[in-house]
Amino acid sequence: MKRFVGACLLFLSVNLVMKPDDFFNTPPISESFINRWGFQKICKFVFDPRVKHGVYPTKEGEKTFDPAAVQPADILFVRDVNRFFREMHPFIRVPYIMVTHGEHLEAVTKEHLLYLDDPKVIAWFAIHACEETHPKFYPIPLGVLQKPWIYKASSRFNKLFTELRKNTVKKYLLYMNFADSKKPERKVVKATFEGKSYCKNGTRKPFRGYLKEMSECKFVLS
């Protein structure tokens, strides 16, 4: 995971300062776990005003930081982008990199991309990209289940991943397992691949069973 994100940021040609955050005490980051908590852990500062239980807040109260403490090319983890640019961005004095991850609430809109015209924003890495593009915007994977306990148990799941890599036969080219009730464009994708012999159409199941089923496929539609 750490090397994956490092590769994404290398092109910026800046001297990035990595510092263990105080919000999430976990073992070293695993490449097997591409998810919100892995991205958040490599960021020097965290702005997370979300407090509802269902969206997995960083802590019980809002998580913020002193904008005056940001140094050039620091990496900031940001949720609720509009609020961040209202309350924090004006008081940050140096260029910085922004990372956004989490749930559907962090979906990017074309209005959000206008923030990138500000010279203080070096780049923005985020999930749920919109149909518009910007030279400073870079989509990143949503990854596996976002619940914190999954990330905390990464060492245990790494053993499972090792077993699956060694012992699982790739039976299918594609794996398809996503909800489409609120996304009409997903229905089109589902209809395209449903029933094809090379595509495994999965259903809702426990996390370990989901990983096992996914390991039988070479690629995942997500």
PDB file of C-alpha atoms in Angstrom:
ATOM      1  CA  MET A   1       0.000   0.000   0.000  1.00  0.00           C
ATOM      2  CA  LYS A   2       2.720   2.492   0.993  1.00  0.00           C
ATOM      3  CA  ARG A   3       4.758   1.749  -2.135  1.00  0.00           C
ATOM      4  CA  PHE A   4       1.616   2.020  -4.279  1.00  0.00           C
ATOM      5  CA  VAL A   5       0.839   5.529  -3.028  1.00  0.00           C
ATOM      6  CA  GLY A   6       4.505   6.483  -3.173  1.00  0.00           C
ATOM      7  CA  ALA A   7       4.586   5.578  -6.848  1.00  0.00           C
ATOM      8  CA  CYS A   8       1.512   7.725  -7.448  1.00  0.00           C
ATOM      9  CA  LEU A   9       3.153  10.732  -5.825  1.00  0.00           C
ATOM     10  CA  LEU A  10       6.669  10.311  -7.214  1.00  0.00           C
ATOM     11  CA  PHE A  11       5.933  12.255 -10.389  1.00  0.00           C
ATOM     12  CA  LEU A  12       5.409  15.409  -8.324  1.00  0.00           C
ATOM     13  CA  SER A  13       9.187  15.585  -7.732  1.00  0.00           C
ATOM     14  CA  VAL A  14       8.848  16.965  -4.254  1.00  0.00           C
ATOM     15  CA  ASN A  15      10.459  15.961  -0.993  1.00  0.00           C
ATOM     16  CA  LEU A  16       7.550  14.354   0.825  1.00  0.00           C
ATOM     17  CA  VAL A  17       7.721  14.091   4.589  1.00  0.00           C
ATOM     18  CA  MET A  18       6.020  10.968   5.959  1.00  0.00           C
ATOM     19  CA  LYS A  19       5.093  11.021   9.621  1.00  0.00           C
ATOM     20  CA  PRO A  20       3.113   8.405  11.573  1.00  0.00           C
ATOM     21  CA  ASP A  21      -0.224   9.959  12.456  1.00  0.00           C
ATOM     22  CA  ASP A  22      -1.556   9.904  15.969  1.00  0.00           C
ATOM     23  CA  PHE A  23      -5.084   8.896  15.037  1.00  0.00           C
ATOM     24  CA  PHE A  24      -4.642   5.264  14.094  1.00  0.00           C
ATOM     25  CA  ASN A  25      -2.107   3.031  15.806  1.00  0.00           C
ATOM     26  CA  THR A  26      -1.623   0.095  13.447  1.00  0.00           C
ATOM     27  CA  PRO A  27       1.186  -2.165  12.196  1.00  0.00           C
ATOM     28  CA  PRO A  28       3.104  -1.138   9.018  1.00  0.00           C
ATOM     29  CA  ILE A  29       0.934  -0.500   5.971  1.00  0.00           C
ATOM     30  CA  SER A  30       0.252  -3.516   3.790  1.00  0.00           C
ATOM     31  CA  GLU A  31       0.148  -3.459   0.014  1.00  0.00           C
ATOM     32  CA  SER A  32      -2.660  -6.000   0.234  1.00  0.00           C
ATOM     33  CA  PHE A  33      -4.957  -3.405   1.740  1.00  0.00           C
ATOM     34  CA  ILE A  34      -5.871  -0.602  -0.608  1.00  0.00           C
ATOM     35  CA  ASN A  35      -8.529   1.241   1.362  1.00  0.00           C
ATOM     36  CA  ARG A  36      -9.281   4.540   3.047  1.00  0.00           C
ATOM     37  CA  TRP A  37      -7.319   3.871   6.248  1.00  0.00           C
ATOM     38  CA  GLY A  38      -4.125   2.999   4.400  1.00  0.00           C
ATOM     39  CA  PHE A  39      -4.233   6.251   2.438  1.00  0.00           C
ATOM     40  CA  GLN A  40      -5.112   8.217   5.564  1.00  0.00           C
ATOM     41  CA  LYS A  41      -2.214   6.791   7.539  1.00  0.00           C
ATOM     42  CA  ILE A  42       0.465   8.179   5.202  1.00  0.00           C
ATOM     43  CA  CYS A  43      -0.939  11.720   5.422  1.00  0.00           C
ATOM     44  CA  LYS A  44       0.727  14.160   7.797  1.00  0.00           C
ATOM     45  CA  PHE A  45      -2.500  15.978   8.713  1.00  0.00           C
ATOM     46  CA  VAL A  46      -6.146  14.866   8.803  1.00  0.00           C
ATOM     47  CA  PHE A  47      -9.270  16.967   8.348  1.00  0.00           C
ATOM     48  CA  ASP A  48     -12.320  14.799   9.051  1.00  0.00           C
ATOM     49  CA  PRO A  49     -15.418  16.642  10.279  1.00  0.00           C
ATOM     50  CA  ARG A  50     -17.692  13.645   9.719  1.00  0.00           C
ATOM     51  CA  VAL A  51     -19.033  12.318  13.017  1.00  0.00           C
ATOM     52  CA  LYS A  52     -21.895   9.919  12.156  1.00  0.00           C
ATOM     53  CA  HIS A  53     -21.184   6.276  12.963  1.00  0.00           C
ATOM     54  CA  GLY A  54     -22.165   4.938   9.542  1.00  0.00           C
ATOM     55  CA  VAL A  55     -19.484   6.930   7.695  1.00  0.00           C
ATOM     56  CA  TYR A  56     -16.594   5.783   9.903  1.00  0.00           C
ATOM     57  CA  PRO A  57     -15.297   9.023  11.453  1.00  0.00           C
ATOM     58  CA  THR A  58     -11.632   9.266  12.369  1.00  0.00           C
ATOM     59  CA  LYS A  59     -12.650   9.801  15.996  1.00  0.00           C
ATOM     60  CA  GLU A  60     -15.817  10.537  17.985  1.00  0.00           C
ATOM     61  CA  GLY A  61     -15.444  14.283  17.589  1.00  0.00           C
ATOM     62  CA  GLU A  62     -14.277  16.194  14.536  1.00  0.00           C
ATOM     63  CA  LYS A  63     -10.626  15.741  13.544  1.00  0.00           C
ATOM     64  CA  THR A  64      -8.795  18.873  12.441  1.00  0.00           C
ATOM     65  CA  PHE A  65      -5.363  20.532  12.610  1.00  0.00           C
ATOM     66  CA  ASP A  66      -3.603  23.891  12.740  1.00  0.00           C
ATOM     67  CA  PRO A  67      -3.367  25.120   9.109  1.00  0.00           C
ATOM     68  CA  ALA A  68      -0.360  27.269  10.004  1.00  0.00           C
ATOM     69  CA  ALA A  69       1.612  24.087  10.769  1.00  0.00           C
ATOM     70  CA  VAL A  70       1.463  22.805   7.178  1.00  0.00           C
ATOM     71  CA  GLN A  71       4.857  22.725   5.442  1.00  0.00           C
ATOM     72  CA  PRO A  72       5.503  22.760   1.650  1.00  0.00           C
ATOM     73  CA  ALA A  73       4.404  19.512  -0.058  1.00  0.00           C
ATOM     74  CA  ASP A  74       2.791  18.062   3.082  1.00  0.00           C
ATOM     75  CA  ILE A  75       0.079  15.482   2.352  1.00  0.00           C
ATOM     76  CA  LEU A  76      -3.325  16.286   3.853  1.00  0.00           C
ATOM     77  CA  PHE A  77      -6.170  13.808   4.225  1.00  0.00           C
ATOM     78  CA  VAL A  78      -9.432  15.650   3.614  1.00  0.00           C
ATOM     79  CA  ARG A  79     -13.082  14.700   3.981  1.00  0.00           C
ATOM     80  CA  ASP A  80     -15.908  17.169   3.264  1.00  0.00           C
ATOM     81  CA  VAL A  81     -13.939  19.098   0.666  1.00  0.00           C
ATOM     82  CA  ASN A  82     -16.258  22.114   0.572  1.00  0.00           C
ATOM     83  CA  ARG A  83     -15.920  22.691   4.290  1.00  0.00           C
ATOM     84  CA  PHE A  84     -12.137  22.226   4.107  1.00  0.00           C
ATOM     85  CA  PHE A  85     -11.811  24.966   1.504  1.00  0.00           C
ATOM     86  CA  ARG A  86     -14.025  27.286   3.525  1.00  0.00           C
ATOM     87  CA  GLU A  87     -12.410  26.773   6.923  1.00  0.00           C
ATOM     88  CA  MET A  88      -8.837  25.543   6.369  1.00  0.00           C
ATOM     89  CA  HIS A  89      -7.475  26.305   2.914  1.00  0.00           C
ATOM     90  CA  PRO A  90      -7.441  30.132   3.273  1.00  0.00           C
ATOM     91  CA  PHE A  91      -5.122  29.816   6.287  1.00  0.00           C
ATOM     92  CA  ILE A  92      -2.639  27.381   4.727  1.00  0.00           C
ATOM     93  CA  ARG A  93       0.296  29.447   3.478  1.00  0.00           C
ATOM     94  CA  VAL A  94       2.217  26.891   1.385  1.00  0.00           C
ATOM     95  CA  PRO A  95       1.524  24.440  -1.476  1.00  0.00           C
ATOM     96  CA  TYR A  96       0.245  21.037  -0.357  1.00  0.00           C
ATOM     97  CA  ILE A  97      -1.068  17.699  -1.678  1.00  0.00           C
ATOM     98  CA  MET A  98      -4.586  16.546  -0.860  1.00  0.00           C
ATOM     99  CA  VAL A  99      -5.940  12.992  -0.533  1.00  0.00           C
ATOM    100  CA  THR A 100      -9.652  12.169  -0.192  1.00  0.00           C
ATOM    101  CA  HIS A 101     -11.080   8.726   0.473  1.00  0.00           C
ATOM    102  CA  GLY A 102     -14.001   7.106   2.248  1.00  0.00           C
ATOM    103  CA  GLU A 103     -17.598   6.581   1.231  1.00  0.00           C
ATOM    104  CA  HIS A 104     -20.077   8.003  -1.286  1.00  0.00           C
ATOM    105  CA  LEU A 105     -20.130  11.312   0.607  1.00  0.00           C
ATOM    106  CA  GLU A 106     -16.668  12.002  -0.778  1.00  0.00           C
ATOM    107  CA  ALA A 107     -17.783  11.812  -4.422  1.00  0.00           C
ATOM    108  CA  VAL A 108     -16.060  14.431  -6.595  1.00  0.00           C
ATOM    109  CA  THR A 109     -18.104  16.939  -8.595  1.00  0.00           C
ATOM    110  CA  LYS A 110     -17.044  19.261 -11.396  1.00  0.00           C
ATOM    111  CA  GLU A 111     -17.513  22.156  -8.960  1.00  0.00           C
ATOM    112  CA  HIS A 112     -14.920  20.593  -6.659  1.00  0.00           C
ATOM    113  CA  LEU A 113     -12.378  20.576  -9.484  1.00  0.00           C
ATOM    114  CA  LEU A 114     -12.469  24.378  -9.567  1.00  0.00           C
ATOM    115  CA  TYR A 115     -10.586  24.367  -6.263  1.00  0.00           C
ATOM    116  CA  LEU A 116      -7.597  22.932  -8.120  1.00  0.00           C
ATOM    117  CA  ASP A 117      -7.078  26.173  -9.998  1.00  0.00           C
ATOM    118  CA  ASP A 118      -5.619  27.543  -6.767  1.00  0.00           C
ATOM    119  CA  PRO A 119      -1.785  27.411  -6.993  1.00  0.00           C
ATOM    120  CA  LYS A 120      -1.525  26.228  -3.375  1.00  0.00           C
ATOM    121  CA  VAL A 121      -2.993  22.844  -4.355  1.00  0.00           C
ATOM    122  CA  ILE A 122      -0.241  20.733  -5.939  1.00  0.00           C
ATOM    123  CA  ALA A 123      -2.477  17.742  -6.653  1.00  0.00           C
ATOM    124  CA  TRP A 124      -5.620  16.022  -5.452  1.00  0.00           C
ATOM    125  CA  PHE A 125      -5.888  12.222  -5.215  1.00  0.00           C
ATOM    126  CA  ALA A 126      -9.471  11.067  -4.641  1.00  0.00           C
ATOM    127  CA  ILE A 127     -12.080   8.365  -5.141  1.00  0.00           C
ATOM    128  CA  HIS A 128     -15.395   8.622  -7.019  1.00  0.00           C
ATOM    129  CA  ALA A 129     -14.173  10.833  -9.861  1.00  0.00           C
ATOM    130  CA  CYS A 130     -16.716  12.806 -11.867  1.00  0.00           C
ATOM    131  CA  GLU A 131     -17.059  12.981 -15.648  1.00  0.00           C
ATOM    132  CA  GLU A 132     -14.890  16.102 -15.839  1.00  0.00           C
ATOM    133  CA  THR A 133     -11.077  16.113 -15.648  1.00  0.00           C
ATOM    134  CA  HIS A 134      -8.370  18.454 -14.375  1.00  0.00           C
ATOM    135  CA  PRO A 135      -4.568  18.240 -14.792  1.00  0.00           C
ATOM    136  CA  LYS A 136      -4.139  18.245 -11.006  1.00  0.00           C
ATOM    137  CA  PHE A 137      -6.725  15.553 -10.287  1.00  0.00           C
ATOM    138  CA  TYR A 138      -5.818  11.867 -10.031  1.00  0.00           C
ATOM    139  CA  PRO A 139      -8.384   9.129  -9.254  1.00  0.00           C
ATOM    140  CA  ILE A 140      -7.330   6.413  -6.805  1.00  0.00           C
ATOM    141  CA  PRO A 141      -8.880   2.993  -6.095  1.00  0.00           C
ATOM    142  CA  LEU A 142     -11.711   2.605  -3.618  1.00  0.00           C
ATOM    143  CA  GLY A 143     -10.176  -0.661  -2.464  1.00  0.00           C
ATOM    144  CA  VAL A 144     -11.686  -3.225  -0.120  1.00  0.00           C
ATOM    145  CA  LEU A 145     -14.182  -2.808   2.705  1.00  0.00           C
ATOM    146  CA  GLN A 146     -13.760   0.540   4.477  1.00  0.00           C
ATOM    147  CA  LYS A 147     -14.576  -0.562   8.027  1.00  0.00           C
ATOM    148  CA  PRO A 148     -11.657   0.238  10.389  1.00  0.00           C
ATOM    149  CA  TRP A 149     -11.511  -3.259  11.921  1.00  0.00           C
ATOM    150  CA  ILE A 150     -10.592  -4.687   8.515  1.00  0.00           C
ATOM    151  CA  TYR A 151      -7.516  -2.481   8.377  1.00  0.00           C
ATOM    152  CA  LYS A 152      -6.601  -3.147  12.005  1.00  0.00           C
ATOM    153  CA  ALA A 153      -6.692  -6.878  11.247  1.00  0.00           C
ATOM    154  CA  SER A 154      -4.500  -6.486   8.172  1.00  0.00           C
ATOM    155  CA  SER A 155      -1.783  -8.858   9.393  1.00  0.00           C
ATOM    156  CA  ARG A 156      -4.360 -11.610   9.856  1.00  0.00           C
ATOM    157  CA  PHE A 157      -5.855 -11.011   6.425  1.00  0.00           C
ATOM    158  CA  ASN A 158      -2.399 -10.884   4.847  1.00  0.00           C
ATOM    159  CA  LYS A 159      -2.045 -14.557   5.779  1.00  0.00           C
ATOM    160  CA  LEU A 160      -5.344 -15.248   4.029  1.00  0.00           C
ATOM    161  CA  PHE A 161      -4.187 -13.340   0.944  1.00  0.00           C
ATOM    162  CA  THR A 162      -0.988 -15.397   0.855  1.00  0.00           C
ATOM    163  CA  GLU A 163      -2.992 -18.619   0.999  1.00  0.00           C
ATOM    164  CA  LEU A 164      -5.362 -17.456  -1.724  1.00  0.00           C
ATOM    165  CA  ARG A 165      -2.499 -16.464  -4.021  1.00  0.00           C
ATOM    166  CA  LYS A 166      -0.827 -19.840  -3.587  1.00  0.00           C
ATOM    167  CA  ASN A 167      -3.828 -22.148  -3.682  1.00  0.00           C
ATOM    168  CA  THR A 168      -6.581 -20.522  -5.722  1.00  0.00           C
ATOM    169  CA  VAL A 169      -7.093 -21.293  -9.401  1.00  0.00           C
ATOM    170  CA  LYS A 170      -8.183 -18.357 -11.575  1.00  0.00           C
ATOM    171  CA  LYS A 171     -11.405 -19.751 -13.057  1.00  0.00           C
ATOM    172  CA  TYR A 172     -12.816 -16.531 -14.505  1.00  0.00           C
ATOM    173  CA  LEU A 173     -11.576 -13.475 -16.376  1.00  0.00           C
ATOM    174  CA  LEU A 174     -13.896 -11.014 -14.579  1.00  0.00           C
ATOM    175  CA  TYR A 175     -15.562 -10.702 -11.182  1.00  0.00           C
ATOM    176  CA  MET A 176     -18.732  -8.603 -10.911  1.00  0.00           C
ATOM    177  CA  ASN A 177     -20.251  -7.870  -7.507  1.00  0.00           C
ATOM    178  CA  PHE A 178     -21.758  -4.414  -6.986  1.00  0.00           C
ATOM    179  CA  ALA A 179     -25.094  -2.796  -6.172  1.00  0.00           C
ATOM    180  CA  ASP A 180     -26.874  -1.019  -9.010  1.00  0.00           C
ATOM    181  CA  SER A 181     -30.138   0.216  -7.440  1.00  0.00           C
ATOM    182  CA  LYS A 182     -29.107   3.899  -7.347  1.00  0.00           C
ATOM    183  CA  LYS A 183     -26.712   3.990 -10.292  1.00  0.00           C
ATOM    184  CA  PRO A 184     -28.386   3.531 -13.700  1.00  0.00           C
ATOM    185  CA  GLU A 185     -25.014   3.422 -15.457  1.00  0.00           C
ATOM    186  CA  ARG A 186     -24.156   0.352 -13.387  1.00  0.00           C
ATOM    187  CA  LYS A 187     -27.222  -1.442 -14.715  1.00  0.00           C
ATOM    188  CA  VAL A 188     -25.799  -1.074 -18.228  1.00  0.00           C
ATOM    189  CA  VAL A 189     -22.483  -2.599 -17.152  1.00  0.00           C
ATOM    190  CA  LYS A 190     -24.243  -5.410 -15.320  1.00  0.00           C
ATOM    191  CA  ALA A 191     -26.419  -6.227 -18.305  1.00  0.00           C
ATOM    192  CA  THR A 192     -23.351  -6.311 -20.557  1.00  0.00           C
ATOM    193  CA  PHE A 193     -21.500  -8.973 -18.575  1.00  0.00           C
ATOM    194  CA  GLU A 194     -24.243 -10.889 -16.762  1.00  0.00           C
ATOM    195  CA  GLY A 195     -24.487 -14.501 -17.900  1.00  0.00           C
ATOM    196  CA  LYS A 196     -21.155 -14.485 -19.711  1.00  0.00           C
ATOM    197  CA  SER A 197     -19.116 -17.638 -19.124  1.00  0.00           C
ATOM    198  CA  TYR A 198     -15.952 -15.634 -18.396  1.00  0.00           C
ATOM    199  CA  CYS A 199     -17.613 -13.436 -15.743  1.00  0.00           C
ATOM    200  CA  LYS A 200     -18.404 -14.515 -12.186  1.00  0.00           C
ATOM    201  CA  ASN A 201     -21.497 -12.696 -10.922  1.00  0.00           C
ATOM    202  CA  GLY A 202     -21.124 -12.547  -7.142  1.00  0.00           C
ATOM    203  CA  THR A 203     -23.710 -11.749  -4.472  1.00  0.00           C
ATOM    204  CA  ARG A 204     -23.592 -10.224  -0.986  1.00  0.00           C
ATOM    205  CA  LYS A 205     -21.678 -12.465   1.416  1.00  0.00           C
ATOM    206  CA  PRO A 206     -19.340 -12.310   4.469  1.00  0.00           C
ATOM    207  CA  PHE A 207     -16.046 -10.514   3.830  1.00  0.00           C
ATOM    208  CA  ARG A 208     -13.829 -13.603   3.849  1.00  0.00           C
ATOM    209  CA  GLY A 209     -16.163 -15.322   1.399  1.00  0.00           C
ATOM    210  CA  TYR A 210     -16.080 -12.249  -0.822  1.00  0.00           C
ATOM    211  CA  LEU A 211     -12.276 -12.299  -0.873  1.00  0.00           C
ATOM    212  CA  LYS A 212     -12.240 -16.017  -1.660  1.00  0.00           C
ATOM    213  CA  GLU A 213     -14.679 -15.592  -4.541  1.00  0.00           C
ATOM    214  CA  MET A 214     -12.828 -12.568  -5.894  1.00  0.00           C
ATOM    215  CA  SER A 215      -9.513 -14.454  -5.817  1.00  0.00           C
ATOM    216  CA  GLU A 216     -10.885 -16.874  -8.414  1.00  0.00           C
ATOM    217  CA  CYS A 217     -10.988 -14.071 -10.998  1.00  0.00           C
ATOM    218  CA  LYS A 218      -8.220 -12.208 -12.831  1.00  0.00           C
ATOM    219  CA  PHE A 219      -9.921  -8.793 -12.926  1.00  0.00           C
ATOM    220  CA  VAL A 220     -12.685  -7.054 -10.952  1.00  0.00           C
ATOM    221  CA  LEU A 221     -15.426  -4.808 -12.317  1.00  0.00           C
ATOM    222  CA  SER A 222     -15.928  -2.044  -9.757  1.00  0.00           C
TER     223      SER A 222
END
